PDB file of C-alpha atoms in Angstrom:
ATOM      1  CA  ALA A  16      -0.097  -0.147  -0.053  1.00  0.00           C
ATOM      2  CA  SER A  17       3.122   2.345   0.674  1.00  0.00           C
ATOM      3  CA  ILE A  18       4.258   1.855  -2.520  1.00  0.00           C
ATOM      4  CA  GLY A  19       0.744   2.309  -4.120  1.00  0.00           C
ATOM      5  CA  SER A  20       0.590   4.722  -2.600  1.00  0.00           C
ATOM      6  CA  ARG A  21       3.877   6.965  -3.411  1.00  0.00           C
ATOM      7  CA  ALA A  22       4.605   7.290   0.435  1.00  0.00           C
ATOM      8  CA  LEU A  23       7.480   5.442   0.348  1.00  0.00           C
ATOM      9  CA  SER A  24       9.891   4.271  -3.170  1.00  0.00           C
ATOM     10  CA  PRO A  25      10.014   0.329  -3.724  1.00  0.00           C
ATOM     11  CA  ARG A  26      14.048   1.197  -2.316  1.00  0.00           C
ATOM     12  CA  LYS A  27      12.744   2.532   1.581  1.00  0.00           C
ATOM     13  CA  ALA A  28       9.772   0.169   1.794  1.00  0.00           C
ATOM     14  CA  ILE A  29      12.140  -2.345   1.424  1.00  0.00           C
ATOM     15  CA  ILE A  30      14.541  -0.913   4.146  1.00  0.00           C
ATOM     16  CA  ILE A  31      11.707  -0.601   6.044  1.00  0.00           C
ATOM     17  CA  ALA A  32      11.134  -4.233   5.400  1.00  0.00           C
ATOM     18  CA  VAL A  33      14.068  -5.616   5.985  1.00  0.00           C
ATOM     19  CA  ILE A  34      14.629  -4.004   9.272  1.00  0.00           C
ATOM     20  CA  ALA A  35      11.111  -4.883  10.482  1.00  0.00           C
ATOM     21  CA  ASN A  36      11.874  -8.497   9.734  1.00  0.00           C
ATOM     22  CA  MET A  37      15.527  -8.418  11.281  1.00  0.00           C
ATOM     23  CA  ALA A  38      13.985  -7.122  14.910  1.00  0.00           C
ATOM     24  CA  GLY A  39      11.220  -9.732  14.344  1.00  0.00           C
ATOM     25  CA  ALA A  40      13.286 -12.495  13.633  1.00  0.00           C
ATOM     26  CA  ALA A  41      15.632 -11.761  16.558  1.00  0.00           C
ATOM     27  CA  THR A  42      12.937 -10.940  19.634  1.00  0.00           C
ATOM     28  CA  GLY A  43      11.230 -13.984  17.910  1.00  0.00           C
ATOM     29  CA  LEU A  44      12.480 -17.103  19.870  1.00  0.00           C
ATOM     30  CA  ALA A  45      12.362 -15.088  23.167  1.00  0.00           C
ATOM     31  CA  VAL A  46       8.677 -14.189  22.489  1.00  0.00           C
ATOM     32  CA  ALA A  47       7.464 -18.072  21.950  1.00  0.00           C
ATOM     33  CA  ARG A  48       9.843 -18.613  25.870  1.00  0.00           C
ATOM     34  CA  THR A  49       8.261 -16.094  27.584  1.00  0.00           C
ATOM     35  CA  ILE A  50       5.330 -17.302  26.431  1.00  0.00           C
ATOM     36  CA  GLY A  51       6.160 -20.766  27.262  1.00  0.00           C
ATOM     37  CA  ASN A  52       7.481 -19.636  31.002  1.00  0.00           C
ATOM     38  CA  GLU A  53       5.854 -16.983  32.195  1.00  0.00           C
ATOM     39  CA  ILE A  54       2.483 -16.056  31.718  1.00  0.00           C
ATOM     40  CA  LEU A  55       1.055 -19.585  33.565  1.00  0.00           C
ATOM     41  CA  VAL A  56       1.978 -21.332  36.764  1.00  0.00           C
ATOM     42  CA  SER A  57       2.502 -25.066  35.000  1.00  0.00           C
ATOM     43  CA  GLU A  58       1.995 -26.729  38.355  1.00  0.00           C
ATOM     44  CA  LEU A  59      -1.348 -25.513  39.188  1.00  0.00           C
ATOM     45  CA  ILE A  60      -2.679 -26.932  35.489  1.00  0.00           C
ATOM     46  CA  PRO A  61      -4.137 -30.534  36.006  1.00  0.00           C
ATOM     47  CA  ARG A  62      -1.103 -32.761  34.143  1.00  0.00           C
ATOM     48  CA  GLN A  63      -4.431 -34.451  31.730  1.00  0.00           C
ATOM     49  CA  LEU A  64      -5.628 -30.228  30.867  1.00  0.00           C
ATOM     50  CA  GLU A  65      -1.844 -28.495  30.005  1.00  0.00           C
ATOM     51  CA  TYR A  66      -3.022 -28.270  25.747  1.00  0.00           C
ATOM     52  CA  VAL A  67      -6.735 -26.573  26.919  1.00  0.00           C
ATOM     53  CA  PRO A  68      -4.466 -22.942  27.696  1.00  0.00           C
ATOM     54  CA  VAL A  69      -3.397 -23.516  24.767  1.00  0.00           C
ATOM     55  CA  MET A  70      -5.960 -24.234  22.661  1.00  0.00           C
ATOM     56  CA  ALA A  71      -8.203 -21.307  24.155  1.00  0.00           C
ATOM     57  CA  GLY A  72      -4.876 -19.192  23.676  1.00  0.00           C
ATOM     58  CA  LEU A  73      -5.401 -20.292  20.146  1.00  0.00           C
ATOM     59  CA  ALA A  74      -9.501 -19.807  19.517  1.00  0.00           C
ATOM     60  CA  SER A  75      -9.324 -16.272  20.864  1.00  0.00           C
ATOM     61  CA  VAL A  76      -6.926 -15.222  19.028  1.00  0.00           C
ATOM     62  CA  ILE A  77      -8.838 -16.824  15.783  1.00  0.00           C
ATOM     63  CA  VAL A  78     -12.161 -14.886  17.377  1.00  0.00           C
ATOM     64  CA  TRP A  79     -10.706 -11.234  17.403  1.00  0.00           C
ATOM     65  CA  GLY A  80      -8.746 -11.311  15.047  1.00  0.00           C
ATOM     66  CA  THR A  81     -11.175 -12.679  12.649  1.00  0.00           C
ATOM     67  CA  ILE A  82     -13.738  -9.931  14.204  1.00  0.00           C
ATOM     68  CA  ALA A  83     -11.030  -6.858  14.368  1.00  0.00           C
ATOM     69  CA  THR A  84      -9.965  -7.863  10.763  1.00  0.00           C
ATOM     70  CA  TYR A  85     -13.666  -7.435   9.494  1.00  0.00           C
ATOM     71  CA  TYR A  86     -14.570  -4.178  11.175  1.00  0.00           C
ATOM     72  CA  GLY A  87     -10.586  -3.043  10.017  1.00  0.00           C
ATOM     73  CA  LEU A  88      -9.207  -2.804  13.329  1.00  0.00           C
ATOM     74  CA  PRO A  89      -5.757  -3.026  14.109  1.00  0.00           C
ATOM     75  CA  VAL A  90      -4.530  -6.308  16.390  1.00  0.00           C
ATOM     76  CA  SER A  91      -1.740  -8.168  17.900  1.00  0.00           C
ATOM     77  CA  ILE A  92      -2.155 -11.713  17.631  1.00  0.00           C
ATOM     78  CA  THR A  93       0.517 -12.251  20.496  1.00  0.00           C
ATOM     79  CA  HIS A  94      -1.460 -10.136  23.169  1.00  0.00           C
ATOM     80  CA  GLY A  95      -5.142 -12.044  21.806  1.00  0.00           C
ATOM     81  CA  PHE A  96      -3.101 -15.031  22.103  1.00  0.00           C
ATOM     82  CA  ILE A  97      -1.585 -13.865  26.198  1.00  0.00           C
ATOM     83  CA  ALA A  98      -5.249 -13.728  27.225  1.00  0.00           C
ATOM     84  CA  GLY A  99      -6.917 -16.019  26.169  1.00  0.00           C
ATOM     85  CA  LEU A 100      -4.122 -18.244  27.695  1.00  0.00           C
ATOM     86  CA  ALA A 101      -4.046 -16.158  31.030  1.00  0.00           C
ATOM     87  CA  ALA A 102      -7.903 -16.549  30.540  1.00  0.00           C
ATOM     88  CA  ALA A 103      -7.764 -19.793  30.375  1.00  0.00           C
ATOM     89  CA  GLY A 104      -5.264 -20.630  33.383  1.00  0.00           C
ATOM     90  CA  ILE A 105      -7.648 -18.427  34.449  1.00  0.00           C
ATOM     91  CA  ALA A 106     -10.348 -21.057  34.181  1.00  0.00           C
ATOM     92  CA  LEU A 107      -8.495 -23.821  35.269  1.00  0.00           C
ATOM     93  CA  ALA A 108      -7.078 -23.329  38.143  1.00  0.00           C
ATOM     94  CA  GLY A 109      -7.917 -20.064  39.320  1.00  0.00           C
ATOM     95  CA  SER A 110      -6.249 -16.172  39.674  1.00  0.00           C
ATOM     96  CA  GLY A 111      -3.634 -18.127  41.153  1.00  0.00           C
ATOM     97  CA  ALA A 112      -2.358 -19.334  38.172  1.00  0.00           C
ATOM     98  CA  VAL A 113      -2.057 -16.926  36.858  1.00  0.00           C
ATOM     99  CA  MET A 114       1.928 -15.379  37.354  1.00  0.00           C
ATOM    100  CA  TRP A 115       0.493 -11.349  38.380  1.00  0.00           C
ATOM    101  CA  GLY A 116       2.190  -8.602  39.524  1.00  0.00           C
ATOM    102  CA  TRP A 117       4.877  -6.022  38.283  1.00  0.00           C
ATOM    103  CA  GLY A 118       7.765  -8.163  37.957  1.00  0.00           C
ATOM    104  CA  TYR A 119       5.887 -10.731  35.916  1.00  0.00           C
ATOM    105  CA  ARG A 120       5.170 -10.315  32.496  1.00  0.00           C
ATOM    106  CA  LEU A 121       1.719 -11.136  32.101  1.00  0.00           C
ATOM    107  CA  SER A 122       1.871  -7.305  33.948  1.00  0.00           C
ATOM    108  CA  GLN A 123       4.827  -6.384  31.581  1.00  0.00           C
ATOM    109  CA  THR A 124       2.762  -7.314  28.546  1.00  0.00           C
ATOM    110  CA  LEU A 125       0.050  -5.479  29.398  1.00  0.00           C
ATOM    111  CA  ALA A 126       1.836  -1.954  30.365  1.00  0.00           C
ATOM    112  CA  ALA A 127       3.544  -2.999  26.766  1.00  0.00           C
ATOM    113  CA  VAL A 128       0.085  -2.589  25.126  1.00  0.00           C
ATOM    114  CA  VAL A 129       0.085   1.213  26.685  1.00  0.00           C
ATOM    115  CA  THR A 130       3.317   2.096  25.768  1.00  0.00           C
ATOM    116  CA  ALA A 131       3.541   0.253  22.240  1.00  0.00           C
ATOM    117  CA  PRO A 132       1.967   2.274  20.170  1.00  0.00           C
ATOM    118  CA  VAL A 133       3.861   5.804  21.408  1.00  0.00           C
ATOM    119  CA  VAL A 134       6.863   4.134  20.955  1.00  0.00           C
ATOM    120  CA  GLY A 135       5.698   2.644  17.715  1.00  0.00           C
ATOM    121  CA  PHE A 136       4.312   6.285  16.697  1.00  0.00           C
ATOM    122  CA  ILE A 137       8.094   8.020  18.108  1.00  0.00           C
ATOM    123  CA  GLY A 138       9.901   5.791  16.179  1.00  0.00           C
ATOM    124  CA  GLY A 139       8.289   5.567  12.817  1.00  0.00           C
ATOM    125  CA  PHE A 140       8.112   9.248  12.923  1.00  0.00           C
ATOM    126  CA  VAL A 141      12.017   9.709  13.826  1.00  0.00           C
ATOM    127  CA  VAL A 142      12.873   6.812  11.169  1.00  0.00           C
ATOM    128  CA  MET A 143      10.349   8.607   8.618  1.00  0.00           C
ATOM    129  CA  ALA A 144      11.948  11.531   8.903  1.00  0.00           C
ATOM    130  CA  ILE A 145      15.085  10.200   8.633  1.00  0.00           C
ATOM    131  CA  LEU A 146      14.238   8.720   4.634  1.00  0.00           C
ATOM    132  CA  PHE A 147      12.387  11.545   4.120  1.00  0.00           C
ATOM    133  CA  SER A 148      15.240  13.939   4.735  1.00  0.00           C
ATOM    134  CA  ASN A 149      17.428  12.987   1.492  1.00  0.00           C
ATOM    135  CA  LYS A 150      14.125  14.125  -0.586  1.00  0.00           C
TER     136      LYS A 150
END
């Protein structure tokens, strides 16, 4: 869309895509590790039901992602998955199954939901200012 609307040249769009993809690849494993180990207290989830939070997280992503896309809303699939995971943990073992508190990842993730748009706006502004300074 950025190229078609001539907001960016193909070269500039590729540069932005490369930077974003490299950042995603560099942080992908850390995100997976956090989701797997630092949201729920796995000892409180019955062993025969360990798959349920993952399935609930996937279901929440499918439903929320579909609804948000239909209405053209911006959506974070990762945040939707974490919400489904936490909700399933609460349903299976109570609120003690979720690692609450500022020192835990769920609270940090919720804080990121608030701060990410601001940081993204500022970062996007800086990148665009740099890219268009040579024009």
